Amino acid sequence: MNLLSDGWLSAVSAGGASGFGGGPGAGPAEFGVRELLLNAEKFADIVVDLPTQRPAVFRQVLLPLVVDALGCPKDAEAWMDMFRAGAFSPEQRQLLADYLDKHQHLFGLLDPVEPFGQVADLRTAKGETKGSALLVATAATGNNVPLFSSRTEGDVLELTPAEAARWLLHTHCWDTAAIKTGAVGDPMVKSGKTTGNPTGPLGQLGVTMPVGSTLFETLLLNIPYGQAGLSDDVPQWRRRSTQGDDTLSCATPVWQSRPARGLLEAWTWQARRIRLISQDTDRGPRITRVLVSAGDRLEVSPDTEPHTAWVVDSPAGRRGKSPARSGVKSARPRRHTAGRAGWRGLDALLAVNAVDQDQQATATRSGAVSSQLVRQLSAISRRLPSRYPLRVELTGIAYGNQSAVIEDMYFDEIPLPVAALDPEGIVYGALLEVVDQAEDLAKAVNHLSGDLRRAAGSEPIPWDKGQRPGDTLLHALDPIVRRLLAGLRQAGDDFDRCEQGLEAWEHKAGQATLRVAEGLFNSAPAALFTGRRVKKDGKEQVYRLSTAEASFRRRLAVILHRRAAARTAG
C-alpha cells in the first residue's frame, strides 16, 4: 500500500462524476496521490469518511507535497497567474512528478523499515497493543464512547489499509489529550504511561479552509504566497533520518515541545508516535491492532499556522491570567463553538484589515483577526472573478473531561461572496450588518420572553440554562442567511442588487421573528393583560402583555430599519 500510487482517497471529477470515466450516477472511486495531484484540475473534491478528515488529508499530505515540490508562489502576481491557468503548468507538473518519484519509497503505509507517518519499531516494555478503534474518532474505545455507537470496545474493528491511512492522519491532527501509552525509549514514561499530552494540533484550532470549484483551486486557495522556504522546514517524511543537536527525528519515540520551524513542519506535525499492525485475511491485509504513544508537542504560532482565526489579547493579558509582556500582544487560536452556525462568526472571519504598519496581525475592536489565508484572499479580492463560487469550510472538535474524550464535532460550510473580502466594498459591511441584525433579533425575542415571564410572576430564563426563544429564532434564520450569502455572491459589487438582497432578508427575517414572537403571545396566560407591578431600586415598574408587545415592536423596527421604512412608505 503506497499512498502515492495506490488508491486510498475517494474523489469526484469536476464534471460531477466519480473519476474520469464514471457516469453521473457512479459512486466515488479511490485514487492515489499521484493521480490526484497531477490531474488536480479534473477533480472537484475529495470525499472523506468524516469532515474532520479533510483538513488532515490536505495538511498532512496534499498541500505539503505541492509546496515542498514547487515552493509557495513568490507573490500575489505569481499566485494569480496560477489561479488564472486553472491547472499546474507542464513544467510544474514535471517537477511534481519528479518529486513523487524521488520520495515514493517514503509513502509505504506498511513498510517494515520506514512506514509512512509511523515509527517502525515502536513498542512498549511489555509488548502491548490496542485495538484499531483507538484511531477511529467515531468508534467506542476506552473512555471515548460515542452516543448511539453500534459497537463496543470488545468488537474487533478491521480497517482496510486505505481506511487506516485516513484515520492515521486524523489521529496526528485531532487525537484526544491526556494519558498515552508509554513507548520504549521515551524518557518521559512513568509506570508505562506519559501524561500531560495535549490534543492534536488541529484540536486546538478553529480550522478554516477556503474551498474552490476544483481540487487544484482548493490546493491553491490554501497555499500562502510570498513565503520563502527555510532550509530546515521540511515535511515529516524528509525528517526521518535527520539527527542533530536541535532536531529529533519524527521516527523516534522521543518527543519534544517547540514551535514549528515553518509551514511544512506545521502541516505535517507528528503529534503522536504510531505503529499500525496488520494481519493477512482472505480479504487482504487488515489493520486490527495499533500502538499510539506521545508525540511532538506543538507550540501554535500565527507565524506558521494559516488555517485559523485568532483572538489577540491586550498587553495587560486576559482576565484572570498573568499579564503579557509589557507592550506585547499575544494571539491564541479562535475555536469554533459547537452548535453555533458558521455565519454567526463572520465578524471574525472577515476581520481581514486587522494588520498594522509592520504587517503584524493585530486585533479589531472585537479582538479577532482572520486567518492568514482569508487575509491573503482579501488582499487580491478585487482581482478575482466577482462571482467566483468561493466556499469556506469550518471544522473543529469539542473535547470533554480534560480533553480526553470527544464530546462533539463541528462542521459547517458557508458560501462566501468574493466581494465580502473587500473591507471597503458594499458586501463587506452588508454581511456584518446582517449578522448583527440576526443577533439583535434573538436578543429582542429573549427580552420579550423575559418581560412576559415577569408579567406572569416568574423570572427570565437564564442565558446558560435551557433553550431560550432567541435560539429558536437563530435556527429559523439560518437558511435565510445562507440564501442571502448565495445571492450576494451572484450580485457582486452591484449596489442595487445588494440593497434588494438586504431588503428581502429583512422581510424574511421579520416574518420569522414574528412567528417566534406569536408563539410566546399565544402561550401567555390571561393574567398578563393586567400584568403586575414590580419594585426595583425604589422604582415601580409595570409588566403586562401590551407594554411587552409595544417594546418588542419598537426594537423590531429599529433593527430591521429597511423593513420598517418600507412599511411606513406603504
Coordinates of C-alpha atoms in Angstrom, one line a residue:
M1 CA 0.0 0.0 0.0
N2 CA 1.8 3.1 -1.2
L3 CA -0.1 6.4 -0.7
L4 CA 1.3 7.9 -3.9
S5 CA 0.4 5.1 -6.4
D6 CA -2.4 3.1 -4.7
G7 CA -6.0 4.2 -4.4
W8 CA -6.9 5.4 -0.9
L9 CA -8.6 8.7 -1.4
S10 CA -12.1 8.9 -2.9
A11 CA -12.7 11.8 -5.4
V12 CA -15.3 13.2 -7.7
S13 CA -14.5 14.6 -11.1
A14 CA -15.0 18.3 -11.9
G15 CA -17.9 17.2 -14.2
G16 CA -19.8 15.7 -11.3
A17 CA -18.9 12.0 -11.9
S18 CA -16.5 9.9 -10.0
G19 CA -13.1 9.5 -11.6
F20 CA -12.7 10.2 -15.3
G21 CA -14.9 7.5 -16.8
G22 CA -17.7 7.3 -14.3
G23 CA -21.2 8.2 -15.3
P24 CA -23.4 10.7 -13.5
G25 CA -24.6 8.1 -11.0
A26 CA -21.3 6.5 -10.3
G27 CA -20.1 6.1 -6.8
P28 CA -16.8 7.7 -5.5
A29 CA -13.7 6.0 -6.8
E30 CA -10.4 5.8 -5.0
F31 CA -7.2 7.3 -6.3
G32 CA -3.6 7.6 -5.3
V33 CA -2.0 11.0 -4.5
R34 CA 0.0 11.0 -7.8
E35 CA -3.1 10.9 -10.0
L36 CA -5.0 13.4 -7.8
L37 CA -2.2 16.0 -7.9
L38 CA -1.0 15.7 -11.5
N39 CA -4.7 15.9 -12.6
A40 CA -5.9 18.2 -9.8
E41 CA -7.9 20.4 -12.2
K42 CA -10.0 17.4 -13.3
F43 CA -11.3 16.6 -9.8
A44 CA -13.9 18.7 -8.0
D45 CA -13.1 17.4 -4.5
I46 CA -12.1 14.5 -2.3
V47 CA -14.6 12.5 -0.4
V48 CA -13.9 11.5 3.2
D49 CA -15.5 9.4 6.0
L50 CA -15.8 12.3 8.4
P51 CA -15.5 16.1 7.8
T52 CA -12.5 16.4 10.2
Q53 CA -10.5 14.1 7.9
R54 CA -10.5 16.7 5.1
P55 CA -8.1 19.2 6.7
A56 CA -6.0 16.3 8.0
V57 CA -5.5 14.9 4.4
F58 CA -4.8 18.3 2.9
R59 CA -2.4 19.4 5.6
Q60 CA -0.6 16.1 6.2
V61 CA -0.2 15.0 2.5
L62 CA -1.6 17.1 -0.4
L63 CA -0.5 20.6 0.5
P64 CA 3.0 19.9 1.8
L65 CA 3.7 17.7 -1.3
V66 CA 2.8 20.6 -3.6
V67 CA 4.7 23.2 -1.6
D68 CA 7.8 21.1 -1.0
A69 CA 8.0 20.2 -4.7
L70 CA 7.1 23.7 -6.2
G71 CA 7.5 26.1 -3.3
C72 CA 5.0 28.8 -2.5
P73 CA 4.1 31.4 -5.1
K74 CA 6.6 34.2 -4.7
D75 CA 4.0 37.0 -4.6
A76 CA 0.4 37.8 -5.4
E77 CA 1.0 38.1 -9.1
A78 CA 2.5 34.6 -9.3
W79 CA -0.4 33.3 -7.3
M80 CA -2.9 34.9 -9.7
D81 CA -1.1 33.5 -12.7
M82 CA -1.6 30.0 -11.3
F83 CA -5.2 30.7 -10.5
R84 CA -5.9 32.0 -14.0
A85 CA -4.2 29.0 -15.5
G86 CA -6.5 26.7 -13.6
A87 CA -4.0 23.8 -13.6
F88 CA -0.4 23.1 -13.0
S89 CA 1.8 24.2 -15.9
P90 CA 3.7 21.4 -17.8
E91 CA 6.9 22.5 -16.0
Q92 CA 5.2 22.4 -12.6
R93 CA 3.6 19.0 -13.4
Q94 CA 7.0 17.6 -14.3
L95 CA 8.6 19.0 -11.1
L96 CA 5.7 17.3 -9.1
A97 CA 6.2 14.0 -11.0
D98 CA 10.0 14.1 -10.3
Y99 CA 9.4 14.8 -6.6
L100 CA 6.9 12.0 -6.3
D101 CA 9.3 9.6 -8.0
K102 CA 12.1 10.6 -5.7
H103 CA 10.2 10.2 -2.5
Q104 CA 7.8 7.3 -3.4
H105 CA 9.7 4.9 -1.1
L106 CA 8.8 7.1 1.9
F107 CA 5.0 6.6 1.4
G108 CA 4.6 2.9 2.0
L109 CA 1.9 2.6 4.7
L110 CA 3.1 -0.8 5.9
D111 CA 6.8 -0.6 5.0
P112 CA 8.7 -2.6 7.6
V113 CA 11.6 0.0 7.8
E114 CA 10.0 3.4 7.0
P115 CA 6.2 3.2 7.3
F116 CA 4.6 6.5 6.4
G117 CA 3.7 8.6 9.4
Q118 CA 4.7 5.9 11.8
V119 CA 7.7 4.5 13.9
A120 CA 8.6 1.1 12.6
D121 CA 10.0 -0.3 15.8
L122 CA 7.6 1.4 18.2
R123 CA 6.8 -0.8 21.2
T124 CA 6.1 -0.9 24.9
A125 CA 8.1 -2.5 27.6
K126 CA 5.5 -5.3 27.8
G127 CA 4.8 -5.5 24.1
E128 CA 1.1 -4.4 24.5
T129 CA -1.0 -3.1 21.6
K130 CA -4.6 -1.9 21.4
G131 CA -7.5 -2.3 19.0
S132 CA -7.6 -0.3 15.8
A133 CA -10.7 1.5 17.1
L134 CA -8.2 3.7 19.0
L135 CA -7.6 5.6 15.7
V136 CA -11.3 6.0 14.8
A137 CA -12.9 9.1 16.4
T138 CA -16.4 7.7 16.0
A139 CA -15.7 4.2 17.4
A140 CA -16.1 3.2 21.1
T141 CA -12.7 2.8 22.8
G142 CA -11.7 3.4 26.4
N143 CA -13.4 6.5 27.9
N144 CA -14.4 7.7 24.4
V145 CA -17.8 6.1 23.9
P146 CA -19.9 7.9 21.2
L147 CA -23.6 8.2 21.8
F148 CA -25.6 5.6 19.9
S149 CA -22.5 3.7 18.9
S150 CA -23.3 0.3 17.4
R151 CA -20.0 -1.2 18.6
T152 CA -18.4 -1.9 21.9
E153 CA -14.7 -1.9 22.7
G154 CA -14.7 -5.6 22.7
D155 CA -15.7 -5.8 19.0
V156 CA -12.7 -6.2 16.6
L157 CA -12.5 -3.4 14.1
E158 CA -10.8 -4.4 10.9
L159 CA -9.6 -1.4 8.9
T160 CA -8.5 -1.7 5.2
P161 CA -5.1 -0.1 4.5
A162 CA -7.0 2.9 2.8
E163 CA -9.2 3.4 5.9
A164 CA -6.2 3.1 8.2
A165 CA -4.3 5.7 6.3
R166 CA -7.1 8.2 6.6
W167 CA -7.5 7.6 10.3
L168 CA -3.7 7.7 10.8
L169 CA -3.6 11.2 9.5
H170 CA -6.7 12.1 11.5
T171 CA -5.1 10.9 14.7
H172 CA -2.0 13.0 14.2
C173 CA -4.2 16.1 13.8
W174 CA -7.1 15.5 16.2
D175 CA -6.2 12.9 18.8
T176 CA -7.5 13.3 22.3
A177 CA -5.3 14.5 25.1
A178 CA -4.2 13.2 28.5
I179 CA -2.6 9.8 29.1
K180 CA -0.9 7.9 26.3
T181 CA 0.8 4.6 26.1
G182 CA 4.5 4.8 27.2
A183 CA 6.9 3.7 24.4
V184 CA 10.4 2.2 24.9
G185 CA 12.9 5.0 24.5
D186 CA 10.8 7.8 25.7
P187 CA 12.4 9.4 28.9
M188 CA 9.1 10.8 30.0
V189 CA 7.4 7.4 30.5
K190 CA 6.4 6.7 34.1
S191 CA 4.7 3.5 35.0
G192 CA 4.2 2.6 31.4
K193 CA 2.4 5.9 30.5
T194 CA 3.0 9.5 29.5
T195 CA 0.8 12.3 30.9
G196 CA 0.1 15.9 30.1
N197 CA -0.2 15.3 26.4
P198 CA -2.2 18.0 24.5
T199 CA -4.7 17.2 21.8
G200 CA -3.6 17.0 18.2
P201 CA -2.7 20.4 16.7
L202 CA -6.0 20.9 14.9
G203 CA -7.9 20.2 18.1
Q204 CA -6.6 23.5 19.4
L205 CA -7.8 25.5 16.4
G206 CA -11.0 26.6 14.7
V207 CA -9.9 25.2 11.3
T208 CA -10.9 27.5 8.4
M209 CA -10.4 26.1 4.9
P210 CA -11.2 28.0 1.7
V211 CA -12.6 25.7 -1.0
G212 CA -12.8 26.3 -4.7
S213 CA -14.6 24.6 -7.6
T214 CA -11.8 22.1 -8.4
L215 CA -9.2 20.3 -6.4
F216 CA -6.5 22.4 -8.0
E217 CA -8.2 25.6 -6.9
T218 CA -8.7 24.3 -3.4
L219 CA -5.0 23.5 -3.2
L220 CA -4.0 27.0 -4.4
L221 CA -6.5 28.7 -2.1
N222 CA -4.8 27.0 0.9
I223 CA -1.2 27.9 -0.1
P224 CA 0.1 31.2 1.2
Y225 CA 2.1 33.3 -1.2
G226 CA 5.2 35.3 -0.5
Q227 CA 6.7 32.9 1.9
A228 CA 10.3 32.0 1.4
G229 CA 11.1 28.4 2.3
L230 CA 13.5 27.7 5.1
S231 CA 16.3 25.1 4.8
D232 CA 15.2 23.3 7.9
D233 CA 11.5 23.5 7.2
V234 CA 10.7 20.1 5.7
P235 CA 7.7 17.8 5.8
Q236 CA 7.8 14.8 8.2
W237 CA 8.8 12.3 5.5
R238 CA 12.0 14.2 4.9
R239 CA 12.8 14.4 8.6
R240 CA 13.1 10.7 9.4
S241 CA 16.8 10.4 9.1
T242 CA 17.6 13.9 10.4
Q243 CA 19.6 13.9 13.6
G244 CA 21.3 16.9 15.1
D245 CA 21.8 18.9 18.3
D246 CA 18.4 20.7 17.9
T247 CA 16.4 18.3 15.8
L248 CA 14.9 15.0 16.7
S249 CA 13.7 12.5 14.1
C250 CA 9.9 12.0 13.9
A251 CA 10.7 8.3 13.6
T252 CA 11.9 8.0 17.2
P253 CA 9.7 7.6 20.3
V254 CA 11.2 10.7 21.9
W255 CA 9.1 13.8 21.7
Q256 CA 9.9 17.5 22.1
S257 CA 7.9 20.6 22.7
R258 CA 8.6 23.6 20.4
P259 CA 7.1 25.8 17.7
A260 CA 7.2 24.6 14.1
R261 CA 10.1 25.7 12.0
G262 CA 7.8 26.7 9.2
L263 CA 4.7 25.9 7.2
L264 CA 5.7 22.4 6.0
E265 CA 6.6 21.2 9.5
A266 CA 3.4 22.8 11.0
W267 CA 1.3 21.0 8.4
T268 CA 2.9 17.6 8.9
W269 CA 3.4 17.8 12.6
Q270 CA 3.7 14.4 14.2
A271 CA 1.6 14.8 17.3
R272 CA 1.8 11.1 18.1
R273 CA 4.1 8.2 17.6
I274 CA 2.0 5.5 15.9
R275 CA 2.5 2.0 14.6
L276 CA -0.1 0.1 12.5
I277 CA -0.1 -3.6 13.0
S278 CA -1.7 -5.6 10.1
Q279 CA -2.7 -9.2 9.7
D280 CA -3.4 -11.1 6.5
T281 CA -7.0 -12.2 5.9
D282 CA -8.9 -13.8 3.0
R283 CA -9.9 -10.2 2.0
G284 CA -6.3 -8.9 2.0
P285 CA -4.3 -7.2 4.8
R286 CA -6.4 -5.6 7.6
I287 CA -5.2 -3.4 10.4
T288 CA -6.6 -4.7 13.7
R289 CA -4.1 -3.6 16.3
V290 CA -2.3 -0.3 16.8
L291 CA 0.1 1.4 19.2
V292 CA -0.3 5.2 19.8
S293 CA 2.1 7.0 22.1
A294 CA 3.1 10.5 22.9
G295 CA 4.5 12.7 20.0
D296 CA 5.8 16.2 19.5
R297 CA 4.0 19.0 21.3
L298 CA 3.4 21.9 19.1
E299 CA 3.5 25.5 20.3
V300 CA 1.0 27.1 17.9
S301 CA 2.1 30.4 16.4
P302 CA 0.4 32.8 13.9
D303 CA 3.8 32.9 12.1
T304 CA 3.3 29.3 10.9
E305 CA -0.4 28.5 11.2
P306 CA -2.5 29.7 8.3
H307 CA -5.8 27.8 8.9
T308 CA -7.3 29.5 11.9
A309 CA -8.6 32.9 13.1
W310 CA -7.0 34.4 16.1
V311 CA -8.0 36.3 19.3
V312 CA -5.4 38.9 20.2
D313 CA -5.0 39.7 23.9
S314 CA -4.2 43.2 25.0
P315 CA -0.8 43.8 26.6
A316 CA -2.5 43.6 30.0
G317 CA -3.4 40.0 29.3
R318 CA -6.6 38.1 29.6
R319 CA -8.8 38.5 32.6
G320 CA -7.7 36.1 35.3
K321 CA -4.4 35.4 33.5
S322 CA -0.9 36.6 34.1
P323 CA -0.2 39.8 32.2
A324 CA 1.6 39.6 28.9
R325 CA 5.0 41.2 28.5
S326 CA 4.7 44.9 28.6
G327 CA 3.6 46.4 25.3
V328 CA 3.4 42.9 23.6
K329 CA 0.2 41.4 22.3
S330 CA -0.3 37.7 22.3
A331 CA -2.5 35.7 20.0
R332 CA -4.4 32.5 20.6
P333 CA -6.4 30.4 18.1
R334 CA -10.1 31.2 17.9
R335 CA -12.0 28.0 18.2
H336 CA -15.5 27.3 16.7
T337 CA -18.4 27.0 19.1
A338 CA -20.4 23.7 18.9
G339 CA -24.0 24.3 17.8
R340 CA -23.3 27.8 16.5
A341 CA -23.8 28.4 12.8
G342 CA -20.6 29.4 10.9
W343 CA -22.2 32.7 9.6
R344 CA -22.6 33.9 13.1
G345 CA -18.8 34.2 13.3
L346 CA -18.5 36.3 10.1
D347 CA -17.2 39.2 12.1
A348 CA -14.0 37.2 12.9
L349 CA -13.8 35.5 9.5
L350 CA -14.0 38.9 7.8
A351 CA -11.5 40.6 10.2
V352 CA -9.2 41.0 7.3
N353 CA -7.9 44.5 7.7
A354 CA -6.5 43.9 11.2
V355 CA -2.9 44.4 10.2
D356 CA -0.6 47.1 11.4
Q357 CA 2.1 49.0 9.6
D358 CA 4.6 46.2 10.2
Q359 CA 2.3 43.7 8.7
Q360 CA 1.8 42.0 12.1
A361 CA -1.7 40.8 13.0
T362 CA -3.4 43.0 15.5
A363 CA -6.9 42.8 16.8
T364 CA -10.0 44.6 15.7
R365 CA -12.3 46.0 18.4
S366 CA -13.8 42.6 18.8
G367 CA -10.4 41.1 19.4
A368 CA -10.5 38.9 16.3
V369 CA -8.0 38.5 13.5
S370 CA -9.0 36.4 10.4
S371 CA -6.8 33.6 9.2
Q372 CA -3.7 34.2 7.1
L373 CA -5.4 32.6 4.1
V374 CA -8.5 34.7 4.3
R375 CA -6.5 37.9 4.7
Q376 CA -4.5 36.8 1.7
L377 CA -7.6 36.4 -0.4
S378 CA -8.8 39.8 0.8
A379 CA -5.7 41.4 -0.5
I380 CA -6.4 40.1 -4.0
S381 CA -10.2 40.0 -3.9
R382 CA -10.6 42.8 -6.5
R383 CA -8.6 40.7 -8.9
L384 CA -10.7 37.6 -8.5
P385 CA -13.9 37.0 -10.5
S386 CA -16.7 38.7 -8.6
R387 CA -19.0 35.7 -8.9
Y388 CA -16.4 33.1 -8.1
P389 CA -18.0 30.2 -6.1
L390 CA -15.8 30.5 -3.1
R391 CA -16.8 28.4 0.0
V392 CA -15.3 28.3 3.4
E393 CA -15.3 25.0 5.5
L394 CA -15.2 25.4 9.2
T395 CA -14.1 22.3 11.2
G396 CA -13.4 21.6 14.8
I397 CA -13.8 19.1 17.7
A398 CA -15.1 19.8 21.2
Y399 CA -13.4 17.7 23.8
G400 CA -14.5 16.9 27.3
N401 CA -13.2 15.5 30.6
Q402 CA -9.7 17.1 30.4
S403 CA -9.8 16.8 26.6
A404 CA -9.5 13.0 27.0
V405 CA -12.8 12.3 25.2
I406 CA -14.6 13.7 22.1
E407 CA -17.9 15.4 23.0
D408 CA -18.9 16.9 19.7
M409 CA -17.7 17.6 16.2
Y410 CA -18.2 20.8 14.4
F411 CA -18.6 21.2 10.7
D412 CA -20.1 24.0 8.6
E413 CA -19.8 25.2 5.1
I414 CA -20.8 28.7 4.1
P415 CA -20.8 30.3 0.6
L416 CA -18.6 33.4 0.8
P417 CA -19.0 36.2 -1.7
V418 CA -15.6 37.3 -3.0
A419 CA -16.8 41.0 -2.6
A420 CA -17.2 40.3 1.1
L421 CA -13.4 40.1 1.4
D422 CA -13.0 43.8 0.4
P423 CA -13.3 45.9 3.6
E424 CA -14.1 48.9 1.5
G425 CA -16.8 47.2 -0.5
I426 CA -20.6 47.2 -0.2
V427 CA -21.0 43.5 0.6
Y428 CA -18.5 43.5 3.4
G429 CA -20.5 46.0 5.5
A430 CA -23.8 44.4 4.5
L431 CA -22.8 41.0 5.8
L432 CA -21.6 42.3 9.1
E433 CA -24.9 44.3 9.4
V434 CA -26.9 41.1 8.7
V435 CA -25.0 39.2 11.4
D436 CA -25.6 42.0 13.9
Q437 CA -29.3 42.1 13.0
A438 CA -29.7 38.4 13.5
E439 CA -28.1 38.6 16.9
D440 CA -30.2 41.7 17.9
L441 CA -33.4 39.9 16.8
A442 CA -32.6 37.0 19.0
K443 CA -32.0 39.4 21.9
A444 CA -35.2 41.2 21.2
V445 CA -37.2 37.9 21.3
N446 CA -35.4 36.9 24.5
H447 CA -36.2 40.3 26.0
L448 CA -39.9 39.8 25.1
S449 CA -39.8 36.4 26.7
G450 CA -38.3 37.9 29.9
D451 CA -41.0 40.7 30.0
L452 CA -43.8 38.2 29.6
R453 CA -42.4 35.9 32.3
R454 CA -42.0 38.9 34.7
A455 CA -45.6 39.8 34.0
A456 CA -46.6 36.3 34.9
G457 CA -44.7 36.4 38.2
S458 CA -41.6 34.5 37.3
E459 CA -38.0 35.3 36.2
P460 CA -36.5 35.3 32.7
I461 CA -34.8 32.1 31.5
P462 CA -31.0 32.3 32.5
W463 CA -28.8 32.7 29.5
D464 CA -26.9 29.4 30.3
K465 CA -30.0 27.4 31.3
G466 CA -32.3 25.6 28.8
Q467 CA -33.3 26.8 25.4
R468 CA -34.4 30.4 25.0
P469 CA -36.6 31.6 22.2
G470 CA -33.8 33.5 20.7
D471 CA -32.0 30.2 19.9
T472 CA -35.1 29.0 18.1
L473 CA -35.1 32.2 16.1
L474 CA -31.5 31.9 15.1
H475 CA -32.2 28.4 13.9
A476 CA -35.1 29.7 11.8
L477 CA -32.9 32.5 10.4
D478 CA -30.1 30.1 9.3
P479 CA -31.5 29.1 5.8
I480 CA -32.4 32.8 5.2
V481 CA -28.9 34.0 5.8
R482 CA -27.4 31.2 3.7
R483 CA -29.7 32.1 0.8
L484 CA -28.6 35.7 1.2
L485 CA -24.9 34.7 1.1
A486 CA -25.5 32.8 -2.1
G487 CA -27.4 35.7 -3.6
L488 CA -24.8 38.3 -2.7
R489 CA -22.2 36.1 -4.4
Q490 CA -24.1 36.5 -7.6
A491 CA -24.7 40.2 -7.1
G492 CA -21.0 41.1 -6.9
D493 CA -20.4 44.8 -6.4
D494 CA -23.8 45.8 -7.8
F495 CA -25.2 48.2 -5.2
D496 CA -28.8 48.0 -6.3
R497 CA -28.8 44.2 -6.2
C498 CA -27.1 44.1 -2.9
E499 CA -29.7 46.5 -1.4
Q500 CA -32.5 44.4 -2.9
G501 CA -31.0 41.4 -1.2
L502 CA -30.9 43.2 2.2
E503 CA -34.5 44.3 1.8
A504 CA -35.6 40.7 1.0
W505 CA -33.5 39.5 4.0
E506 CA -35.2 41.9 6.4
H507 CA -38.6 41.0 5.1
K508 CA -38.0 37.3 5.6
A509 CA -36.2 37.8 9.0
G510 CA -39.2 39.9 10.2
Q511 CA -41.6 37.2 9.3
A512 CA -39.5 34.5 11.1
T513 CA -39.2 36.8 14.2
L514 CA -42.9 37.4 14.3
R515 CA -43.6 33.7 14.1
V516 CA -41.5 33.0 17.1
A517 CA -43.0 36.0 19.0
E518 CA -46.5 34.8 18.1
G519 CA -45.8 31.6 19.9
L520 CA -44.9 33.5 23.0
F521 CA -48.0 35.6 22.8
N522 CA -50.2 32.6 22.3
S523 CA -48.8 30.8 25.3
A524 CA -49.3 33.9 27.6
P525 CA -52.0 33.4 30.3
A526 CA -54.9 35.8 30.6
A527 CA -53.4 37.4 33.7
L528 CA -50.8 39.1 31.6
F529 CA -53.4 41.5 30.3
T530 CA -53.4 43.2 33.7
G531 CA -49.9 42.3 34.5
R532 CA -48.1 43.0 37.8
R533 CA -46.2 45.8 39.4
V534 CA -42.5 45.2 40.4
K535 CA -40.4 47.5 42.6
K536 CA -36.8 47.6 41.8
D537 CA -34.2 50.1 43.2
G538 CA -37.1 52.1 44.7
K539 CA -38.9 52.5 41.4
E540 CA -42.1 50.8 40.4
Q541 CA -42.5 49.2 37.0
V542 CA -45.5 47.6 35.4
Y543 CA -45.1 44.4 33.3
R544 CA -48.0 43.5 31.2
L545 CA -48.7 42.0 27.7
S546 CA -49.4 45.3 26.0
T547 CA -46.2 47.0 27.2
A548 CA -44.1 44.0 26.4
E549 CA -45.5 43.8 22.8
A550 CA -45.0 47.5 22.2
S551 CA -41.4 47.4 23.4
F552 CA -40.8 44.4 21.2
R553 CA -42.2 46.0 18.1
R554 CA -40.2 49.2 18.7
R555 CA -37.0 47.1 18.9
L556 CA -38.0 45.2 15.7
A557 CA -38.5 48.4 13.8
V558 CA -35.1 49.7 14.9
I559 CA -33.3 46.5 14.0
L560 CA -35.0 45.9 10.6
H561 CA -34.9 49.6 9.5
R562 CA -35.4 48.9 5.8
R563 CA -38.5 46.8 6.5
A564 CA -39.9 49.5 8.8
A565 CA -39.2 52.2 6.2
A566 CA -41.0 50.2 3.5
R567 CA -44.0 49.6 5.8
T568 CA -44.2 53.3 6.6
A569 CA -43.9 54.3 2.9
G570 CA -46.6 51.7 2.0

